[in-house]
Amino acid sequence: MSLVKAGQLDYLNELFSRYSKRIYNYFLKSTLERAESDDLTQELFIRVMKYRNSYKEGHSVQFWIFQIARNMIKDHFRKMKIHKDQFNLVEVIPEREDVGDDELFEREKKLHRAMKELSDEKRELLVLSKFQGMKYEQIAKMRDTTVSNIKVQVHRTIKELKEAYFQLEEV
């Protein structure tokens, strides 16, 4: 990142190679739209180039890039006047081996409805921790809080999601 910051923009390709897939997946899990995720990913790297001087030497490049992505998602949903209420978190719902495609589709729909019950912050927390594999330390820095607080928030959010999901199953 130091080289990009110094104006050697050829190294931006290296950053793109290293982070574009994770950034794209973050956007995809947030928007559920491939084309939109492609556009946001491209826009992110334009912003990386444009705001490269705001990067602080010695800090995590990944953290800085995801902070830009996080702000872009907030802006995106603010502009679209919709909530980021859909992404796949099937892993928190217990699976059965004898489930067919129709049953999986129904579970997915229930999960999306359960996700709507979570606040934007809680959905984002799950995307970062469960899908992007971000360490709690990184999320804590991003949110300006403690690691312990993030652990508790993730645990409570998953519990809340499960409760909402199972309430939908009873209906």
Short mmCIF file of C-alpha atoms in Angstrom, two decimals:
data_model
loop_
_atom_site.label_atom_id
_atom_site.label_comp_id
_atom_site.label_asym_id
_atom_site.label_seq_id
_atom_site.Cartn_x
_atom_site.Cartn_y
_atom_site.Cartn_z
CA MET A 1 0.00 0.00 0.00
CA SER A 2 2.94 2.29 0.65
CA LEU A 3 3.88 2.14 -3.03
CA VAL A 4 0.33 2.93 -4.14
CA LYS A 5 0.23 5.81 -1.68
CA ALA A 6 3.53 7.06 -3.10
CA GLY A 7 1.90 7.26 -6.54
CA GLN A 8 3.06 3.96 -8.04
CA LEU A 9 -0.41 2.98 -9.19
CA ASP A 10 0.82 -0.18 -10.94
CA TYR A 11 0.77 -1.77 -7.49
CA LEU A 12 -2.97 -1.16 -7.30
CA ASN A 13 -3.31 -4.32 -9.43
CA GLU A 14 -1.66 -6.29 -6.63
CA LEU A 15 -4.15 -4.92 -4.11
CA PHE A 16 -6.96 -5.76 -6.50
CA SER A 17 -5.70 -9.33 -6.90
CA ARG A 18 -5.34 -9.76 -3.17
CA TYR A 19 -8.63 -8.25 -1.99
CA SER A 20 -11.14 -8.08 -4.85
CA LYS A 21 -12.69 -11.51 -4.28
CA ARG A 22 -13.25 -10.91 -0.56
CA ILE A 23 -14.62 -7.43 -1.21
CA TYR A 24 -16.91 -8.74 -3.95
CA ASN A 25 -18.21 -11.45 -1.60
CA TYR A 26 -18.80 -8.88 1.13
CA PHE A 27 -20.84 -6.76 -1.28
CA LEU A 28 -22.67 -9.83 -2.64
CA LYS A 29 -23.64 -11.00 0.85
CA SER A 30 -24.90 -7.51 1.59
CA THR A 31 -26.77 -6.77 -1.65
CA LEU A 32 -27.50 -10.25 -3.07
CA GLU A 33 -26.97 -8.78 -6.54
CA ARG A 34 -24.01 -9.84 -8.67
CA ALA A 35 -24.03 -6.85 -11.01
CA GLU A 36 -24.35 -4.42 -8.11
CA SER A 37 -21.53 -6.20 -6.30
CA ASP A 38 -19.31 -5.95 -9.38
CA ASP A 39 -20.01 -2.23 -9.63
CA LEU A 40 -19.37 -1.65 -5.94
CA THR A 41 -16.12 -3.63 -6.09
CA GLN A 42 -14.88 -1.54 -9.00
CA GLU A 43 -15.96 1.65 -7.27
CA LEU A 44 -14.12 0.58 -4.12
CA PHE A 45 -10.80 0.30 -5.95
CA ILE A 46 -11.39 3.67 -7.58
CA ARG A 47 -11.83 5.06 -4.08
CA VAL A 48 -8.70 3.25 -2.89
CA MET A 49 -6.79 5.07 -5.60
CA LYS A 50 -8.53 8.38 -4.96
CA TYR A 51 -8.17 8.31 -1.17
CA ARG A 52 -4.83 6.48 -0.98
CA ASN A 53 -3.32 9.37 0.98
CA SER A 54 -5.75 8.75 3.85
CA TYR A 55 -4.17 5.34 4.50
CA LYS A 56 -2.03 5.45 7.63
CA GLU A 57 1.31 3.66 7.38
CA GLY A 58 1.64 0.68 9.68
CA HIS A 59 -2.09 0.02 9.85
CA SER A 60 -3.81 -2.99 8.33
CA VAL A 61 -4.51 -2.53 4.63
CA GLN A 62 -7.34 -5.05 4.87
CA PHE A 63 -8.95 -3.10 7.70
CA TRP A 64 -8.66 0.16 5.74
CA ILE A 65 -10.17 -1.38 2.60
CA PHE A 66 -13.03 -3.00 4.52
CA GLN A 67 -13.71 0.30 6.25
CA ILE A 68 -14.16 1.87 2.81
CA ALA A 69 -16.41 -1.06 1.79
CA ARG A 70 -18.47 -0.70 4.96
CA ASN A 71 -19.01 3.01 4.29
CA MET A 72 -19.94 2.26 0.68
CA ILE A 73 -22.59 -0.26 1.74
CA LYS A 74 -24.08 2.25 4.16
CA ASP A 75 -24.15 4.87 1.40
CA HIS A 76 -25.56 2.38 -1.09
CA PHE A 77 -28.51 1.43 1.09
CA ARG A 78 -29.09 5.00 2.12
CA LYS A 79 -29.31 5.99 -1.54
CA MET A 80 -31.45 3.00 -2.45
CA LYS A 81 -33.66 3.57 0.60
CA ILE A 82 -33.73 -0.13 1.29
CA HIS A 83 -32.32 -2.23 4.05
CA LYS A 84 -29.68 -4.83 3.63
CA ASP A 85 -31.93 -7.61 4.76
CA GLN A 86 -30.75 -10.56 2.76
CA PHE A 87 -27.76 -12.79 2.86
CA ASN A 88 -27.19 -16.44 3.38
CA LEU A 89 -26.43 -17.51 6.92
CA VAL A 90 -27.59 -21.11 6.64
CA GLU A 91 -24.65 -22.19 8.80
CA VAL A 92 -26.35 -20.95 11.99
CA ILE A 93 -29.42 -23.08 11.36
CA PRO A 94 -29.04 -26.78 12.17
CA GLU A 95 -28.96 -28.98 9.09
CA ARG A 96 -30.46 -32.39 8.50
CA GLU A 97 -29.02 -34.73 5.93
CA ASP A 98 -32.41 -35.88 4.67
CA VAL A 99 -33.42 -32.42 3.44
CA GLY A 100 -34.28 -31.97 -0.24
CA ASP A 101 -33.84 -28.93 -2.47
CA ASP A 102 -37.37 -27.66 -1.80
CA GLU A 103 -36.80 -27.84 1.95
CA LEU A 104 -33.47 -26.02 1.61
CA PHE A 105 -35.16 -23.32 -0.47
CA GLU A 106 -37.84 -22.90 2.21
CA ARG A 107 -35.19 -22.69 4.93
CA GLU A 108 -33.38 -20.04 2.93
CA LYS A 109 -36.57 -17.97 2.61
CA LYS A 110 -37.24 -18.26 6.34
CA LEU A 111 -33.69 -17.27 7.07
CA HIS A 112 -34.02 -14.16 4.91
CA ARG A 113 -37.22 -13.23 6.74
CA ALA A 114 -35.50 -13.80 10.09
CA MET A 115 -32.61 -11.59 8.96
CA LYS A 116 -35.07 -8.74 8.34
CA GLU A 117 -35.74 -8.73 12.06
CA LEU A 118 -32.11 -7.90 12.84
CA SER A 119 -30.83 -4.35 12.86
CA ASP A 120 -28.46 -3.23 10.11
CA GLU A 121 -25.56 -3.27 12.58
CA LYS A 122 -26.26 -6.85 13.61
CA ARG A 123 -26.53 -8.04 10.01
CA GLU A 124 -23.25 -6.33 9.19
CA LEU A 125 -21.61 -7.91 12.23
CA LEU A 126 -22.58 -11.37 10.96
CA VAL A 127 -21.37 -10.63 7.43
CA LEU A 128 -17.98 -9.46 8.69
CA SER A 129 -17.44 -12.20 11.26
CA LYS A 130 -19.05 -15.22 9.61
CA PHE A 131 -18.70 -14.58 5.88
CA GLN A 132 -15.63 -12.45 5.57
CA GLY A 133 -13.84 -14.27 8.35
CA MET A 134 -12.71 -11.03 9.90
CA LYS A 135 -11.14 -11.44 13.29
CA TYR A 136 -12.97 -10.00 16.24
CA GLU A 137 -9.99 -7.71 16.85
CA GLN A 138 -10.43 -6.14 13.42
CA ILE A 139 -14.17 -5.70 13.87
CA ALA A 140 -13.59 -4.18 17.31
CA LYS A 141 -11.19 -1.62 15.80
CA MET A 142 -13.65 -0.87 13.02
CA ARG A 143 -16.44 -0.29 15.52
CA ASP A 144 -14.24 1.38 18.13
CA THR A 145 -15.09 -1.10 20.87
CA THR A 146 -13.51 -4.03 22.70
CA VAL A 147 -13.00 -7.57 21.45
CA SER A 148 -15.06 -8.88 24.37
CA ASN A 149 -17.93 -6.65 23.34
CA ILE A 150 -17.78 -7.96 19.76
CA LYS A 151 -17.78 -11.58 20.97
CA VAL A 152 -20.84 -10.92 23.09
CA GLN A 153 -22.58 -9.08 20.23
CA VAL A 154 -21.91 -11.93 17.76
CA HIS A 155 -23.15 -14.53 20.24
CA ARG A 156 -26.32 -12.55 21.02
CA THR A 157 -26.96 -11.78 17.35
CA ILE A 158 -26.74 -15.45 16.38
CA LYS A 159 -29.03 -16.34 19.27
CA GLU A 160 -31.50 -13.63 18.17
CA LEU A 161 -31.36 -14.87 14.58
CA LYS A 162 -32.02 -18.47 15.64
CA GLU A 163 -34.99 -17.39 17.77
CA ALA A 164 -36.49 -15.39 14.91
CA TYR A 165 -35.90 -18.30 12.53
CA PHE A 166 -37.54 -20.88 14.78
CA GLN A 167 -40.51 -18.59 15.42
CA LEU A 168 -41.04 -18.52 11.66
CA GLU A 169 -40.90 -22.32 11.57
CA GLU A 170 -43.76 -22.47 14.06
CA VAL A 171 -45.96 -20.29 11.85
#
